Short mmCIF file of C-alpha atoms in Angstrom, two decimals:
data_model
loop_
_atom_site.label_atom_id
_atom_site.label_comp_id
_atom_site.label_asym_id
_atom_site.label_seq_id
_atom_site.Cartn_x
_atom_site.Cartn_y
_atom_site.Cartn_z
CA THR A 266 21.78 -24.63 -43.76
CA ASP A 267 23.75 -22.01 -41.60
CA ARG A 268 22.08 -19.11 -44.23
CA LYS A 269 19.69 -15.98 -42.67
CA LYS A 270 16.25 -15.89 -44.52
CA LEU A 271 15.82 -12.56 -45.35
CA HIS A 272 12.39 -11.46 -45.03
CA THR A 273 10.79 -9.03 -47.64
CA ALA A 274 7.77 -7.40 -47.35
CA PRO A 275 5.10 -6.74 -51.02
CA VAL A 276 5.65 -3.98 -52.66
CA GLY A 277 2.15 -3.05 -52.45
CA GLN A 278 3.43 -2.58 -48.10
CA VAL A 279 6.54 -1.43 -49.15
CA PHE A 280 4.90 2.38 -51.31
CA ARG A 281 2.14 1.88 -49.51
CA LEU A 282 1.41 5.99 -48.61
CA ARG A 283 0.40 6.86 -44.73
CA PRO A 284 -1.77 9.83 -43.88
CA PHE A 285 1.60 11.12 -41.38
CA HIS A 286 3.58 11.08 -44.44
CA VAL A 287 1.47 12.23 -47.22
CA LEU A 288 0.97 15.04 -44.26
CA VAL A 289 4.32 15.58 -44.04
CA ALA A 290 5.29 15.65 -47.72
CA THR A 291 2.35 18.53 -48.33
CA GLY A 292 3.23 20.49 -45.28
CA GLY A 293 7.19 20.63 -46.29
CA GLY A 294 6.07 21.36 -50.20
CA TYR A 295 4.27 23.49 -49.38
CA ALA A 296 6.72 25.55 -46.54
CA GLY A 297 9.03 25.52 -49.17
CA TYR A 298 6.97 27.57 -51.40
CA ARG A 299 6.02 30.32 -49.12
CA LYS A 300 10.35 30.41 -48.77
CA TYR A 301 10.30 31.23 -52.58
CA GLU A 302 8.02 33.63 -52.04
CA ASP A 303 9.26 35.10 -49.25
CA TYR A 304 12.90 36.32 -51.02
CA LYS A 305 10.83 37.15 -53.97
CA LEU A 306 9.36 39.35 -51.53
CA GLU A 307 12.66 40.31 -50.25
CA GLN A 308 14.00 41.13 -53.47
CA LEU A 309 11.21 43.62 -54.36
CA GLU A 310 11.70 44.85 -51.16
CA LYS A 311 15.78 45.70 -51.92
CA ARG A 312 14.45 47.52 -55.28
CA GLY A 313 12.56 50.12 -53.37
CA ILE A 314 8.72 48.36 -54.33
CA GLU A 315 6.03 48.30 -51.95
CA VAL A 316 4.61 44.61 -51.44
CA PRO A 317 0.67 44.68 -50.50
CA VAL A 318 0.01 42.57 -47.59
CA LYS A 319 -1.66 39.45 -48.08
CA LEU A 320 -2.66 37.40 -45.23
CA ALA A 321 -2.89 33.42 -44.71
CA SER A 322 -6.23 31.94 -45.04
CA GLU A 323 -6.73 29.03 -42.14
CA TRP A 324 -6.26 26.51 -44.19
CA GLU A 325 -3.10 27.68 -45.08
CA VAL A 326 -1.79 27.89 -41.29
CA ALA A 327 -3.37 24.74 -40.49
CA LEU A 328 -1.26 23.03 -43.25
CA TYR A 329 1.74 25.07 -42.00
CA LYS A 330 1.71 24.10 -38.80
CA SER A 331 1.14 20.16 -39.83
CA VAL A 332 4.88 20.64 -40.67
CA PRO A 333 6.29 19.11 -37.23
CA THR A 334 8.61 21.94 -36.40
CA ARG A 335 8.51 20.65 -33.45
CA LEU A 336 10.48 17.34 -33.89
CA LEU A 337 12.53 18.62 -36.70
CA SER A 338 13.67 21.41 -34.12
CA ARG A 339 14.95 18.75 -31.60
CA ALA A 340 16.22 16.43 -34.31
CA TRP A 341 17.93 19.73 -35.43
CA GLY A 342 19.43 20.07 -32.00
CA ARG A 343 20.66 17.19 -31.58
CA LEU A 344 22.65 17.36 -34.60
CA ASN A 345 23.86 20.63 -33.64
CA GLN A 346 25.74 18.65 -30.47
CA VAL A 347 27.43 16.08 -32.69
CA GLU A 348 31.30 16.93 -32.09
CA LEU A 349 32.51 17.17 -35.42
CA PRO A 350 36.45 15.92 -36.57
CA THR A 351 39.05 18.79 -36.50
CA TRP A 352 39.13 18.67 -40.01
CA LEU A 353 35.83 19.36 -40.86
CA ARG A 354 35.20 22.17 -38.70
CA LYS A 355 36.54 24.69 -40.63
CA PRO A 356 35.09 23.77 -44.29
CA VAL A 357 31.83 22.98 -42.18
CA TYR A 358 31.67 26.75 -40.34
CA SER A 359 33.33 28.65 -43.21
CA LEU A 360 30.17 27.16 -45.81
CA TYR A 361 27.55 29.13 -42.90
CA ILE A 362 30.00 32.11 -42.49
CA TRP A 363 29.59 32.16 -46.56
CA THR A 364 25.61 31.73 -46.75
CA PHE A 365 25.09 33.73 -43.61
CA GLY A 366 27.61 37.19 -43.72
CA VAL A 367 29.08 36.21 -40.51
CA ASN A 368 31.48 38.91 -39.12
CA MET A 369 34.24 36.39 -37.56
CA LYS A 370 36.19 39.19 -36.77
CA GLU A 371 34.39 40.01 -34.01
CA ALA A 372 34.42 36.70 -32.45
CA ALA A 373 36.10 36.21 -29.44
CA VAL A 374 37.65 33.23 -30.70
CA GLU A 375 38.53 33.74 -34.09
CA ASP A 376 39.72 30.34 -34.89
CA LEU A 377 36.96 27.67 -36.50
CA HIS A 378 38.76 25.31 -35.06
CA HIS A 379 38.14 25.67 -32.06
CA TYR A 380 34.73 25.64 -32.08
CA ARG A 381 33.70 21.49 -31.22
CA ASN A 382 30.22 21.89 -32.78
CA LEU A 383 27.47 23.56 -34.44
CA SER A 384 25.66 24.60 -31.72
CA GLU A 385 29.37 26.09 -29.94
CA PHE A 386 29.64 27.86 -32.95
CA PHE A 387 25.84 29.88 -32.89
CA ARG A 388 26.75 30.34 -29.78
CA ARG A 389 30.07 31.70 -30.00
CA LYS A 390 30.70 34.91 -28.06
CA LEU A 391 31.94 38.37 -29.19
CA LYS A 392 34.94 40.19 -28.13
CA PRO A 393 34.44 42.34 -25.33
CA GLN A 394 35.22 45.85 -27.75
CA ALA A 395 33.11 44.68 -30.56
CA ARG A 396 29.41 46.35 -29.20
CA PRO A 397 29.80 49.16 -26.85
CA VAL A 398 26.53 50.18 -25.24
CA CYS A 399 25.07 53.60 -25.74
CA CYS A 400 25.23 55.05 -21.64
CA VAL A 401 23.51 57.90 -22.48
CA CYS A 402 19.63 56.22 -24.41
CA SER A 403 17.55 54.70 -21.55
CA VAL A 404 16.83 51.68 -23.74
CA ILE A 405 19.15 49.63 -25.86
CA SER A 406 18.78 46.92 -28.60
CA PRO A 407 19.46 43.68 -26.39
CA SER A 408 20.42 41.78 -29.63
CA ASP A 409 21.48 42.03 -33.11
CA GLY A 410 18.93 42.24 -35.85
CA LYS A 411 16.88 43.70 -37.83
CA ILE A 412 14.21 46.17 -36.96
CA LEU A 413 10.64 45.34 -37.87
CA ASN A 414 8.63 47.61 -36.38
CA PHE A 415 8.26 49.84 -32.99
CA GLY A 416 5.72 53.03 -31.72
CA GLN A 417 3.13 53.21 -29.47
CA VAL A 418 0.84 50.07 -28.92
CA LYS A 419 -3.15 51.16 -29.92
CA ASN A 420 -5.75 49.59 -28.81
CA CYS A 421 -4.66 46.35 -27.43
CA GLU A 422 -2.88 45.64 -30.52
CA VAL A 423 0.72 45.08 -31.56
CA GLU A 424 2.23 45.22 -34.87
CA GLN A 425 4.44 42.23 -36.09
CA VAL A 426 5.28 44.31 -39.23
CA LYS A 427 3.41 47.04 -41.40
CA GLY A 428 0.39 46.30 -41.53
CA VAL A 429 0.05 43.05 -39.38
CA THR A 430 -0.95 42.45 -35.88
CA TYR A 431 -1.53 40.64 -33.38
CA SER A 432 -3.71 40.87 -30.00
CA LEU A 433 -1.37 42.59 -26.86
CA GLU A 434 -3.41 40.19 -24.16
CA SER A 435 -3.24 37.05 -26.33
CA PHE A 436 0.53 37.55 -26.60
CA LEU A 437 1.58 37.92 -23.09
CA GLY A 438 -1.40 35.90 -21.99
CA PRO A 439 -4.05 37.10 -18.95
CA ARG A 440 -2.08 40.19 -16.25
CA ILE A 441 -0.20 38.82 -13.79
CA SER A 442 -1.25 39.51 -10.17
CA THR A 443 0.21 42.92 -8.90
CA GLU A 444 1.22 41.99 -5.48
CA GLU A 445 4.06 40.24 -7.94
CA LEU A 446 4.94 43.22 -9.92
CA HIS A 447 4.61 45.64 -7.35
CA PHE A 448 1.95 47.41 -9.16
CA SER A 449 -1.07 50.02 -7.55
CA GLN A 450 -4.47 48.01 -8.45
CA ALA A 451 -5.63 49.01 -12.17
CA PRO A 452 -9.08 49.86 -11.82
CA PRO A 453 -11.87 47.06 -13.06
CA GLY A 454 -13.59 47.54 -16.22
CA ASN A 455 -10.18 49.20 -17.98
CA SER A 456 -8.66 46.88 -21.50
CA PHE A 457 -5.67 44.82 -20.56
CA GLN A 458 -3.45 47.98 -22.13
CA GLN A 459 -4.54 49.85 -19.68
CA GLN A 460 -4.25 47.50 -17.29
CA LEU A 461 -0.05 47.68 -17.81
CA VAL A 462 0.15 51.56 -17.39
CA THR A 463 0.90 51.68 -13.69
CA LYS A 464 1.76 55.61 -14.49
CA GLU A 465 -0.61 58.31 -15.18
CA GLY A 466 1.23 59.81 -18.35
CA ASN A 467 2.50 57.21 -19.23
CA GLU A 468 1.56 54.99 -22.75
CA LEU A 469 3.03 51.49 -23.85
CA TYR A 470 5.63 51.26 -25.97
CA HIS A 471 6.97 48.49 -28.52
CA CYS A 472 9.46 46.90 -30.66
CA VAL A 473 10.35 44.00 -32.53
CA ILE A 474 13.56 42.63 -33.19
CA TYR A 475 14.15 39.83 -35.99
CA LEU A 476 17.89 38.37 -35.40
CA ALA A 477 18.80 36.45 -38.83
CA PRO A 478 20.53 33.07 -38.67
CA GLY A 479 24.23 34.79 -39.33
CA ASP A 480 23.67 37.26 -36.14
CA TYR A 481 25.22 36.91 -33.07
CA HIS A 482 22.24 34.45 -30.51
CA CYS A 483 23.04 35.75 -27.11
CA PHE A 484 20.71 39.05 -26.04
CA HIS A 485 21.30 41.16 -23.73
CA SER A 486 18.73 43.18 -21.10
CA PRO A 487 17.13 46.41 -22.63
CA THR A 488 17.88 48.38 -19.57
CA ASP A 489 18.03 48.89 -16.18
CA TRP A 490 14.96 47.06 -14.76
CA THR A 491 13.73 44.37 -12.20
CA VAL A 492 12.68 41.00 -13.40
CA SER A 493 9.93 39.39 -11.26
CA HIS A 494 7.98 36.43 -13.64
CA ARG A 495 8.48 34.08 -16.35
CA ARG A 496 6.33 33.10 -18.34
CA HIS A 497 6.51 29.88 -21.04
CA PHE A 498 4.34 29.41 -23.45
CA PRO A 499 4.63 26.11 -25.39
CA GLY A 500 3.95 26.16 -29.04
CA SER A 501 4.36 26.15 -32.67
CA LEU A 502 7.97 26.95 -34.11
CA MET A 503 7.29 28.66 -37.42
CA SER A 504 9.87 30.70 -39.26
CA VAL A 505 9.78 34.35 -37.74
CA ASN A 506 11.36 35.67 -40.58
CA PRO A 507 10.02 39.08 -42.31
CA GLY A 508 7.80 37.59 -45.11
CA VAL A 509 6.25 34.97 -42.63
CA ALA A 510 5.55 37.45 -40.27
CA ARG A 511 3.51 39.39 -42.90
CA TRP A 512 1.78 36.66 -43.98
CA ILE A 513 0.81 35.04 -41.32
CA LYS A 514 -1.15 37.31 -38.54
CA GLU A 515 -0.88 36.57 -35.05
CA LEU A 516 2.56 35.05 -35.66
CA PHE A 517 4.09 35.56 -32.28
CA CYS A 518 1.08 34.23 -30.51
CA HIS A 519 1.29 30.94 -32.22
CA ASN A 520 4.79 30.00 -31.65
CA GLU A 521 6.42 28.93 -28.59
CA ARG A 522 7.58 31.81 -26.52
CA VAL A 523 9.25 33.32 -23.06
CA VAL A 524 7.40 35.98 -21.25
CA LEU A 525 10.19 37.83 -18.79
CA THR A 526 7.83 40.91 -16.99
CA GLY A 527 8.87 43.32 -14.87
CA ASP A 528 8.97 47.24 -13.95
CA TRP A 529 12.25 49.92 -14.71
CA LYS A 530 12.29 53.25 -13.60
CA HIS A 531 9.12 54.23 -15.35
CA GLY A 532 7.12 51.07 -14.50
CA PHE A 533 6.03 48.06 -16.40
CA PHE A 534 8.48 46.32 -19.04
CA SER A 535 8.67 42.77 -20.52
CA LEU A 536 10.93 40.68 -22.60
CA THR A 537 9.82 37.89 -25.01
CA ALA A 538 12.25 35.94 -26.35
CA VAL A 539 10.00 34.09 -29.57
CA GLY A 540 11.38 30.97 -31.07
CA ALA A 541 10.81 29.60 -34.22
CA THR A 542 11.96 26.55 -36.53
CA ASN A 543 15.08 24.99 -35.47
CA VAL A 544 15.57 27.45 -32.84
CA GLY A 545 12.95 25.27 -30.02
CA SER A 546 16.05 26.07 -27.49
CA ILE A 547 15.56 29.48 -25.81
CA ARG A 548 17.82 29.62 -22.45
CA ILE A 549 17.40 32.23 -19.67
CA TYR A 550 20.70 32.05 -18.37
CA PHE A 551 19.37 32.97 -14.50
CA ASP A 552 16.31 30.39 -14.92
CA GLN A 553 17.77 27.21 -14.49
CA ASP A 554 13.57 25.53 -14.21
CA LEU A 555 13.08 26.88 -18.06
CA HIS A 556 13.04 23.70 -20.82
CA THR A 557 11.51 24.89 -23.94
CA ASN A 558 10.21 22.47 -27.02
CA SER A 559 9.75 19.59 -24.35
CA PRO A 560 8.36 16.48 -26.75
CA SER A 561 4.74 16.63 -25.04
CA TYR A 562 2.30 19.83 -24.07
CA SER A 563 -1.09 21.09 -24.48
CA LYS A 564 -1.64 23.70 -26.99
CA GLY A 565 -2.90 26.89 -25.61
CA SER A 566 -1.32 26.42 -22.46
CA TYR A 567 1.48 27.70 -20.51
CA ASN A 568 3.42 27.47 -17.21
CA ASP A 569 4.54 30.91 -14.59
CA PHE A 570 7.29 31.07 -12.73
CA SER A 571 7.32 33.65 -10.18
CA PHE A 572 11.56 35.07 -8.90
CA ILE A 573 9.77 36.70 -6.13
CA SER A 574 10.33 34.62 -2.80
CA ASN A 575 10.48 35.15 0.94
CA ASN A 576 14.17 34.62 0.14
CA ASN A 577 14.12 37.81 -2.72
CA LYS A 578 11.28 39.85 -2.23
CA GLU A 579 12.49 41.63 -5.34
CA GLY A 580 12.94 39.72 -8.40
CA ILE A 581 15.94 39.30 -10.33
CA PRO A 582 17.51 42.95 -11.05
CA MET A 583 18.75 43.78 -14.45
CA ARG A 584 21.85 46.11 -15.85
CA LYS A 585 21.67 47.36 -18.54
CA GLY A 586 24.21 45.31 -21.08
CA GLU A 587 24.03 42.30 -18.69
CA HIS A 588 24.04 38.81 -20.48
CA LEU A 589 20.33 37.51 -20.16
CA GLY A 590 20.11 34.52 -22.65
CA GLU A 591 20.73 33.01 -25.95
CA PHE A 592 18.82 31.60 -29.11
CA ASN A 593 19.78 28.04 -30.76
CA LEU A 594 19.93 29.99 -33.88
CA GLY A 595 18.12 33.15 -34.12
CA SER A 596 14.57 34.23 -33.62
CA THR A 597 12.83 37.69 -32.34
CA ILE A 598 12.90 39.62 -29.36
CA VAL A 599 10.16 42.12 -28.50
CA LEU A 600 9.70 44.87 -26.39
CA ILE A 601 6.70 45.91 -24.80
CA PHE A 602 7.29 48.27 -21.69
CA GLU A 603 5.56 51.53 -20.04
CA ALA A 604 7.18 54.86 -20.65
CA PRO A 605 6.77 58.63 -20.48
CA LYS A 606 4.77 60.29 -23.17
CA ASP A 607 7.68 62.14 -24.87
CA PHE A 608 9.72 58.93 -25.04
CA LYS A 609 11.42 58.55 -28.53
CA PHE A 610 12.76 56.11 -30.73
CA ASN A 611 16.10 56.67 -32.72
CA LEU A 612 14.95 54.02 -35.09
CA LYS A 613 13.76 53.47 -38.52
CA ALA A 614 11.87 50.30 -39.70
CA GLY A 615 13.90 47.73 -41.40
CA GLN A 616 16.98 48.75 -40.29
CA LYS A 617 19.96 46.63 -38.57
CA ILE A 618 21.19 47.36 -35.28
CA ARG A 619 23.47 45.87 -33.27
CA PHE A 620 23.27 44.61 -29.16
CA GLY A 621 24.16 47.73 -27.37
CA GLU A 622 23.30 50.93 -29.84
CA ALA A 623 19.86 53.23 -28.75
CA LEU A 624 16.53 52.47 -29.60
CA GLY A 625 15.20 55.55 -27.41
CA SER A 626 15.50 57.71 -25.04
CA LEU A 627 13.39 60.66 -23.51
#
C-alpha cells in the first residue's frame, strides 16, 4: 500500500510530434547539410578552384533562422561556465586544440589545468611579445583571423565576401547626430555613404576579418581614435564562416552586432563586432551597460548609447593596439572608415592575419 503509483502516458502522446520539434529537427538538419556544403567549398578553394556564387533563397534563409540559435548560444554559454574537474581539463582542451589548431605556445598560461572552464580557455590571454604592434602603418588588424574582403565602399554597398554584398545603411543603422561625432553637417540629399565622409577628397573603406574558433578571441583598437557612440542590434546568431557569408546575402545585417563609431585623424571611423552561432556574448571592456543575446528582443530594433556626457565631452580615447573587447568563441570584425584617396591596403583576400599586423597605411 505504500508503493507509489507510476503514471504512464499513452504511446500516441509520447511520440506526438509538435510544430516546435519539427521546426528544430528540420532547421537543424538543414544547418548540418549547409555545414557539409561549406566543407566541400573549402576543399575546392584549397585546390585553387573558383566557386561560383549561389545565394540562398528567402525560404532557405527563413528555414535557417528557424533554428533556435540564440537559445542554443545561451545554453552553450552556460555550459562554458561549468567548472571542469582538474583531471578532465587536459583531455577536453587538448581535443579542442587538436581540432582547431590552437597554438598554446603563444598563451600567457600554457598549463591547461589553469583554465577552470571552457570560457576561460576561449578567452585566454597571449604573452606580451606574441603580437608586436606595427608602429609604421596607420591601421592594424584588431584581431587574429582571415581577411574575407577589403577595399573602397561603392554605391552604399559593402562586400562581405567577393560577389556578395550588404547595405551600408542597414548594417550601421541611421546616421548618428553630427553633434555626437563632432562632424560637420552633410548637405541634404546626399547618399548615406556621402554623409559619412566628412572631409573633401576622402573615400570610405572597409575590411572584414573572420575569427575562427581556434583564433585568439580578444580584439583591440585598430588605430588611435575616439569612440563616441555604441549601437547594439539584437538579431539572429547564424554562422558567419566564409561558406555561409558567400551563401546568405546581408548575413551581417541579420546577425546580432555591436557598432562602435567615432572619429580618427582622417574623419569617420567604426568597428563592428558581429555575433554568430555560440557567440552570443560580445563584450566591450569600457561599456558595462552592454548586454548581448538577451532572451527577449524586438526584431529589427536597436539601442543607442552615447559615451559623450557633461563629464566627458570627448568620448572614449583608444590607442592603437589597446584592449577593446572579446568574443566568447569567434566571429567577425568589420571596419568601416574614412581615409584619403591614397590609403592603400597591404592585404590579399583569404590571407591569415594576426592582431598587430598592418592592414594599410597612407
